[in-house]
Coordinates of C-alpha atoms in Angstrom, one line a residue:
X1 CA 24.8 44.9 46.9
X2 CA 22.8 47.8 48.4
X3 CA 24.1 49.7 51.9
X4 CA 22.3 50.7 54.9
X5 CA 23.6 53.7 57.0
X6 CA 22.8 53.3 60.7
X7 CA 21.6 55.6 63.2
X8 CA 21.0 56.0 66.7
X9 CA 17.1 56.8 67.9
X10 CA 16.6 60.2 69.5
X11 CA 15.5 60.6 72.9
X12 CA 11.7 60.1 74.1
X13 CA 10.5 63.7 73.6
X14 CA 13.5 64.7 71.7
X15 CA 12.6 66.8 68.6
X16 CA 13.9 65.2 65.5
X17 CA 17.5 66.3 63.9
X18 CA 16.9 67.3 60.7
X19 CA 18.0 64.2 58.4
X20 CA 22.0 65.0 56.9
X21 CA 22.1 64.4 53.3
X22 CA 23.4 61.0 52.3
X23 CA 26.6 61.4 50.3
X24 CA 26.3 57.8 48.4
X25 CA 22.1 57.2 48.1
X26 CA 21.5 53.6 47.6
X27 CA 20.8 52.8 44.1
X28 CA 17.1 52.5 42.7
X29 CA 15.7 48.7 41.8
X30 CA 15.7 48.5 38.5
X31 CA 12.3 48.0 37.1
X32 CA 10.5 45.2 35.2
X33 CA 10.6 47.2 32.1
X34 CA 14.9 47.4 32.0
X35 CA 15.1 43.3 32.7
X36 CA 12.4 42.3 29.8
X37 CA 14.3 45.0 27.6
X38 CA 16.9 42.5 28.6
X39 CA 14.9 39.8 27.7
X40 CA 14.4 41.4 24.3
X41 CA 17.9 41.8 23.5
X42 CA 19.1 38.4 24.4
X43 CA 16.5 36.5 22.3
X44 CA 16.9 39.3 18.8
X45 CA 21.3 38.1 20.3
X46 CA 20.1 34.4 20.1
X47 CA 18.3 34.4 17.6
X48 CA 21.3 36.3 15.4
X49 CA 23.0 32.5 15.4
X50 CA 21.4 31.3 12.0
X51 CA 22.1 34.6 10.3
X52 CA 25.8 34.1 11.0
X53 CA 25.5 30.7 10.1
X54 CA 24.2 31.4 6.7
X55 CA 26.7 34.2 6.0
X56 CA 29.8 32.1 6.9
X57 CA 32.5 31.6 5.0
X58 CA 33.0 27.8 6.3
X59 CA 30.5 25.3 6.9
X60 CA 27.6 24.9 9.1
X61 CA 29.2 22.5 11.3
X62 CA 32.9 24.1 11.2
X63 CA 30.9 27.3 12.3
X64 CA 29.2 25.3 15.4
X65 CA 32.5 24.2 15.9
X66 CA 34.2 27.9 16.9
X67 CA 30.8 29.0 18.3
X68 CA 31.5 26.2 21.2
X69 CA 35.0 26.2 21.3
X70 CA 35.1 30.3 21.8
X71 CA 32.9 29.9 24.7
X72 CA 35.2 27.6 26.9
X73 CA 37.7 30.5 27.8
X74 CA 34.7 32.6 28.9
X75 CA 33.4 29.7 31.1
X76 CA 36.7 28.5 32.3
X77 CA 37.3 32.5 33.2
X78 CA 33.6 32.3 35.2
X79 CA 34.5 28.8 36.8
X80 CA 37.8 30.2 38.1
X81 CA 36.4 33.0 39.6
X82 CA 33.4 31.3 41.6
X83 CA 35.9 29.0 42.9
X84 CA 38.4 31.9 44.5
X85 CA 34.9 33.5 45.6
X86 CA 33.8 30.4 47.2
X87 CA 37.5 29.9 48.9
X88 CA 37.9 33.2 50.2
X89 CA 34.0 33.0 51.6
X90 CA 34.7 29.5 53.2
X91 CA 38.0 30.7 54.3
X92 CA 36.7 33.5 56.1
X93 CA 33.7 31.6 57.8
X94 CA 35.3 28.5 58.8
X95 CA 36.5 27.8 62.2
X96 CA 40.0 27.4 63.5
X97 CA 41.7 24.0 61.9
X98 CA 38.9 23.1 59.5
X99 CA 39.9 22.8 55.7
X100 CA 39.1 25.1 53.0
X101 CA 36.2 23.4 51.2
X102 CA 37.6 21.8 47.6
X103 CA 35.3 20.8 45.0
X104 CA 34.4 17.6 43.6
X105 CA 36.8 15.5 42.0
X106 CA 34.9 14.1 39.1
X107 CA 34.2 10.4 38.7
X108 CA 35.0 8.3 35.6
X109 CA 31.2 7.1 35.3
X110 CA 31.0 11.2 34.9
X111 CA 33.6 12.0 32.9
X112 CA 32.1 9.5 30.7
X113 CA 28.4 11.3 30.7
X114 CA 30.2 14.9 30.2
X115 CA 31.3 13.1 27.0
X116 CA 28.1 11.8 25.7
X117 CA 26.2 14.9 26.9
X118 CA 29.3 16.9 24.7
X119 CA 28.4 14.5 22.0
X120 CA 24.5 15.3 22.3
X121 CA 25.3 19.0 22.4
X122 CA 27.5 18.4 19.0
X123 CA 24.7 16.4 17.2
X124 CA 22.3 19.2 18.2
X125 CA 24.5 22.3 16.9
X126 CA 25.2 20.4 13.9
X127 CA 21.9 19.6 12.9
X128 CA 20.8 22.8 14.1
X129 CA 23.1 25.0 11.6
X130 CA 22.5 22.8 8.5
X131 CA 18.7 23.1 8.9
X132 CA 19.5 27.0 8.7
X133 CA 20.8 26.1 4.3
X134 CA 17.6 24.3 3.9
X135 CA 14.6 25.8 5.9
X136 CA 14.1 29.1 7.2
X137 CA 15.2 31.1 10.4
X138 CA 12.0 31.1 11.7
X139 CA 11.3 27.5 11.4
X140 CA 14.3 26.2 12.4
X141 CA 13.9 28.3 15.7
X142 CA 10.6 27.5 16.3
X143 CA 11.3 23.2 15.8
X144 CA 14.4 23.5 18.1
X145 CA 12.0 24.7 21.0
X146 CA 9.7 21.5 20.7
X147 CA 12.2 20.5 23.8
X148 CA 9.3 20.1 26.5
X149 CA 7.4 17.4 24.1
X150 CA 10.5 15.3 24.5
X151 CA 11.5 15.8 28.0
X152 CA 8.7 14.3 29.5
X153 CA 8.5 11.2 27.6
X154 CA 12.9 10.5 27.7
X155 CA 12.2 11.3 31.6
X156 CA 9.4 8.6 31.6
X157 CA 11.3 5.8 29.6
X158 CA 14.5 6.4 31.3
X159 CA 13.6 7.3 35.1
X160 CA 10.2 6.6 35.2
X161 CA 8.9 9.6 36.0
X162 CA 5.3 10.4 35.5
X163 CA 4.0 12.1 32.6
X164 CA 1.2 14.9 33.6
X165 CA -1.8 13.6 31.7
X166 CA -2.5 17.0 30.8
X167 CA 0.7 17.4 28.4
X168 CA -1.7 15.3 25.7
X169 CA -3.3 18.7 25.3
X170 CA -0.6 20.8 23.8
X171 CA 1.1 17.9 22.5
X172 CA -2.0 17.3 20.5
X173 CA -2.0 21.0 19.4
X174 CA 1.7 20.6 18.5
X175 CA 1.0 18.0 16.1
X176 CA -1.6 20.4 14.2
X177 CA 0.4 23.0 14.3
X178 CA 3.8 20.5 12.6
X179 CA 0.9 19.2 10.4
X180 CA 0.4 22.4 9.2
X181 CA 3.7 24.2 9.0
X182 CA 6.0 21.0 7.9
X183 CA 3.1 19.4 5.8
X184 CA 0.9 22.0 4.4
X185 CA 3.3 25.0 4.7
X186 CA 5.8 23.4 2.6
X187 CA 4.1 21.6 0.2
X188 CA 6.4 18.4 0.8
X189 CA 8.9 19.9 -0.6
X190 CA 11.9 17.8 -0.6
X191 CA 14.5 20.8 0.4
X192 CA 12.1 22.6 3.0
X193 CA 11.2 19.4 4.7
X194 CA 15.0 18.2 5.2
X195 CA 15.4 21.3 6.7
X196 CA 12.5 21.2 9.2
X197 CA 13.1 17.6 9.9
X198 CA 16.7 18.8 10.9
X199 CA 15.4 21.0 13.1
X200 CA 13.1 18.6 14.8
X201 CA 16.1 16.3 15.4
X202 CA 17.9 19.3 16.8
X203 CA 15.1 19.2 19.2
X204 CA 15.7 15.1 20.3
X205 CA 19.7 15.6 20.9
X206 CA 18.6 19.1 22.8
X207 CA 16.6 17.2 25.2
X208 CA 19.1 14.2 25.6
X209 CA 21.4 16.8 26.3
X210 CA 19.8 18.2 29.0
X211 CA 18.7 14.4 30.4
X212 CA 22.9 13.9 30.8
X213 CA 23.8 17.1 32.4
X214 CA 20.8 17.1 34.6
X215 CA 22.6 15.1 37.6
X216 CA 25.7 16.4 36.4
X217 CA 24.9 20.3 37.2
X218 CA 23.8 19.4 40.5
X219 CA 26.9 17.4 41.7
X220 CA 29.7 19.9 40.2
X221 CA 29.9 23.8 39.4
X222 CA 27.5 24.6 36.2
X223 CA 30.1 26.6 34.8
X224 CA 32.9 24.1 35.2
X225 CA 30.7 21.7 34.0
X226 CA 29.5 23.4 30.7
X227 CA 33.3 24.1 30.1
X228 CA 34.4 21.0 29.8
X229 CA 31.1 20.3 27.7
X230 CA 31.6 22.9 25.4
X231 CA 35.2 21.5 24.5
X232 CA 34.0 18.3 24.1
X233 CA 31.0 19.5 21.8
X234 CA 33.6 21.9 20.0
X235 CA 35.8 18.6 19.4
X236 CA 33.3 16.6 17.9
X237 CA 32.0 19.0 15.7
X238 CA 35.5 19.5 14.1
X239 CA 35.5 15.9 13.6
X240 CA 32.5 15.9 11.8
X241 CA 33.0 18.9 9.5
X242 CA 36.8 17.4 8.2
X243 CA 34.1 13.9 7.3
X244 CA 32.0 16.2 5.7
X245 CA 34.7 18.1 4.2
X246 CA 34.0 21.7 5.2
X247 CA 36.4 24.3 5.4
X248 CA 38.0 24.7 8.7
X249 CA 40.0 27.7 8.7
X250 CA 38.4 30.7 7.4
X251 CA 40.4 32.6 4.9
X252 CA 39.7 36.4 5.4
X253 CA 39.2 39.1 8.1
X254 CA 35.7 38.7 7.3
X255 CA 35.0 35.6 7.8
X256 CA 36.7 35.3 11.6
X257 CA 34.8 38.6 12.6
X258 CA 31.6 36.6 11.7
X259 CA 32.8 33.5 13.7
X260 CA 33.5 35.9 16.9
X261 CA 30.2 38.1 16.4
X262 CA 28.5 35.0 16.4
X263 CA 30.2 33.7 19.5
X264 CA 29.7 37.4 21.5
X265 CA 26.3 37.5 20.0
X266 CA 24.7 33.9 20.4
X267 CA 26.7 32.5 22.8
X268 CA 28.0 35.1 25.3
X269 CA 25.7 38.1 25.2
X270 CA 22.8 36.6 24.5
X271 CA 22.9 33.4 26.8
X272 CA 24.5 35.6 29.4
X273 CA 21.4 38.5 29.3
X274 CA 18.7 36.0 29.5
X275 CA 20.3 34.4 32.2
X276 CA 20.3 37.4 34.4
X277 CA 17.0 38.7 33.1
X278 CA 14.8 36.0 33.9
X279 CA 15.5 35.8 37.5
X280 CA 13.9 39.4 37.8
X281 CA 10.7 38.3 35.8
X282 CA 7.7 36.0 36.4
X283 CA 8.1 32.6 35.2
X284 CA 5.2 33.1 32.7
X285 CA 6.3 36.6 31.5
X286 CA 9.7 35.0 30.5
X287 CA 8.4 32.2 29.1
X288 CA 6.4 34.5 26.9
X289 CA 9.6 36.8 25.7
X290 CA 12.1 33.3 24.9
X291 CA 9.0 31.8 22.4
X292 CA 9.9 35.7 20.8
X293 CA 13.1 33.9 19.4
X294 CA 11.6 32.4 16.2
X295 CA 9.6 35.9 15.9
X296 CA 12.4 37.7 15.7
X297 CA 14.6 34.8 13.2
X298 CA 11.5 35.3 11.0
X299 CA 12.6 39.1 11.2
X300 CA 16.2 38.3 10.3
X301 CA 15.2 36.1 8.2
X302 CA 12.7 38.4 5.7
X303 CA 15.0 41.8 6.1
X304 CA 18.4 40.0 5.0
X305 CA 17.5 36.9 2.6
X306 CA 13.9 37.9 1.5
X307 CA 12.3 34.7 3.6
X308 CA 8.6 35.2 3.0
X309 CA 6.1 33.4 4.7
X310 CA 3.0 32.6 3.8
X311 CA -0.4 32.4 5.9
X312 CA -0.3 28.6 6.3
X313 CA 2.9 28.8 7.9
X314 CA 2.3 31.4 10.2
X315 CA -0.8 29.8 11.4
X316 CA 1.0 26.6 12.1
X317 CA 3.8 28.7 13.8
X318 CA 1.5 30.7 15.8
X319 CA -0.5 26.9 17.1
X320 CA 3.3 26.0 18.0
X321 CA 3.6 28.9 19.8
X322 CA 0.8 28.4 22.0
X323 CA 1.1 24.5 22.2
X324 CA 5.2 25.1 23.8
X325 CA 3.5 27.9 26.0
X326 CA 1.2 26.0 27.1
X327 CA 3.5 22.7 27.7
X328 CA 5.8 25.0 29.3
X329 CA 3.4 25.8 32.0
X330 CA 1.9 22.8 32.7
X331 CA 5.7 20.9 33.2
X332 CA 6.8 24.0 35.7
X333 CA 3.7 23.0 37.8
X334 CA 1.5 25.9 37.1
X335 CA -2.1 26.2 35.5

């Protein structure tokens, strides 16, 4: 928070005082070019999540597994301190004999929705991460950001809402560009598409996911909130990895300094960056930097496990591209 210094006017007629230096100048703004370098950095940080996935020493879902569960002490940390903030604050401005404010005591129809919407979050990491053995970075990025195709219509069927009749634009330009990058791009091939189909599922428990904690987020603290989800999604994804009989418990140095690079990385530094950054940015500017995310998996992908892609698929990437851009725009109400 920026300082003033005060001062008191001269006299009418008064020649000025010449103007004492000022010991502590107020810092500069930072400019638009320092928050979308921040941009840039959290999406190559996000997009590092199916690189650590791949090198891994336990499974896909295991890995998801300490990815949410190293989260929670950073979030519980956060929800601690906005709470003591928000005490000392109401503390200070409330009048004589009036109670601290407290927060919300959750109710047992929510605890019962921070459940599912943990159990949406786990289907979606899982899902997510095994794509990452059968497709590649960039595709599995690219499917897990069809979100705003499957918003509208679970917000339709569920609360009725209306669906802007210009969405059947870009969703029709969506399903040229899956047609080409799932169907032509891959031949059919049996391996590729159960990795892309994976990812598109990723997609369906994303959005359900955000449907849950929706109402959620607006009743109680976000970070308490996504705490408490996190565990729950951390939970279910060990349950899942002991059916599917992953490794839990990596073995070597190694293979828990990949776990917590992946939770600093991915979860942490990157969520945390964009976060902050996109506050400072237009709406459509950061729109434009987050669709970067599959660019720079395709980067990760090509420099550390030789994932080439042909022209097809880049075609078909680049019409998704445009088609979630586009969607994007139209659902925040602009043209």
């Amino acid at each position: 928070m920026t300082t003033s210094t005060t001062s008191t006017a001269p006299e009418p007629g008064a020649a000025p005082e010449p103007a004492a230096p000022d010991p502590s100048p107020p810092p500069r703004p930072r400019s638009q070019a320092h928050y979308q370098g921040m941009v840039l950095l959290a999406v190559c940080c996000l997009a590092l999540g199916g690189v650590f996935v791949r090198i891994s020493e336990i499974g896909p879902v295991a890995t998801g597994a300490y990815r949410s569960l190293f989260a929670v002490p950073l979030l519980l940390g956060m929800s601690v301190a906005l709470s003591r903030n928000a005490g000392r604050t109401a503390k200070g401005g409330r009048v004589a004999g009036e109670a601290p404010a407290e927060q919300a005591r959750v109710t047992p129809r929510d605890r019962f929705l921070i459940v599912l919407g943990g159990l949406f979050l786990a289907a979606d990491l899982c899902l997510w991460n095994i794509s990452f053995l059968y497709t590649s970075l960039a595709e599995a990025n690219l499917l897990a950001n069809l979100v705003p195709f499957i918003i509208a219509p679970l917000l339709f069927f569920l609360f009725g809402d209306r669906i802007p009749w210009k969405l059947l634009f870009p969703a029709l330009l969506a399903l040229g560009g899956l047609y080409i990058l799932v169907i032509l791009g891959t031949g059919l091939d049996p391996r590729h598409l159960r990795g892309d189909v994976l990812a598109l599922m990723t997609a369906v428990f994303y959005a359900l996911f955000l449907v849950v904690t929706k109402g959620l987020r607006e009743r109680y603290e976000a970070t308490r909130i996504m705490a408490t989800l996190s565990l729950a999604c951390a939970a279910a994804c060990f349950v899942v990895a002991a059916i599917l009989g992953e490794s839990l418990w990596p073995t070597t140095v190694k293979g828990w300094l990949v776990l917590i690079a992946l939770a600093a990385t991915s979860q942490v530094l990157g969520q945390t960056l964009m976060a902050h950054a996109v506050k400072f940015l237009r709406l459509q500017l950061a729109a434009v930097y987050v669709l970067l995310q599959p660019v720079a998996a395709a980067a990760y992908g090509f420099v550390l496990f030789g994932q080439q892609l042909s022209w097809i698929q880049l075609s078909g990437i680049a019409i998704l591209l445009i088609s979630i851009f586009w969607a994007k725009n139209l659902l925040e109400g602009r043209s």
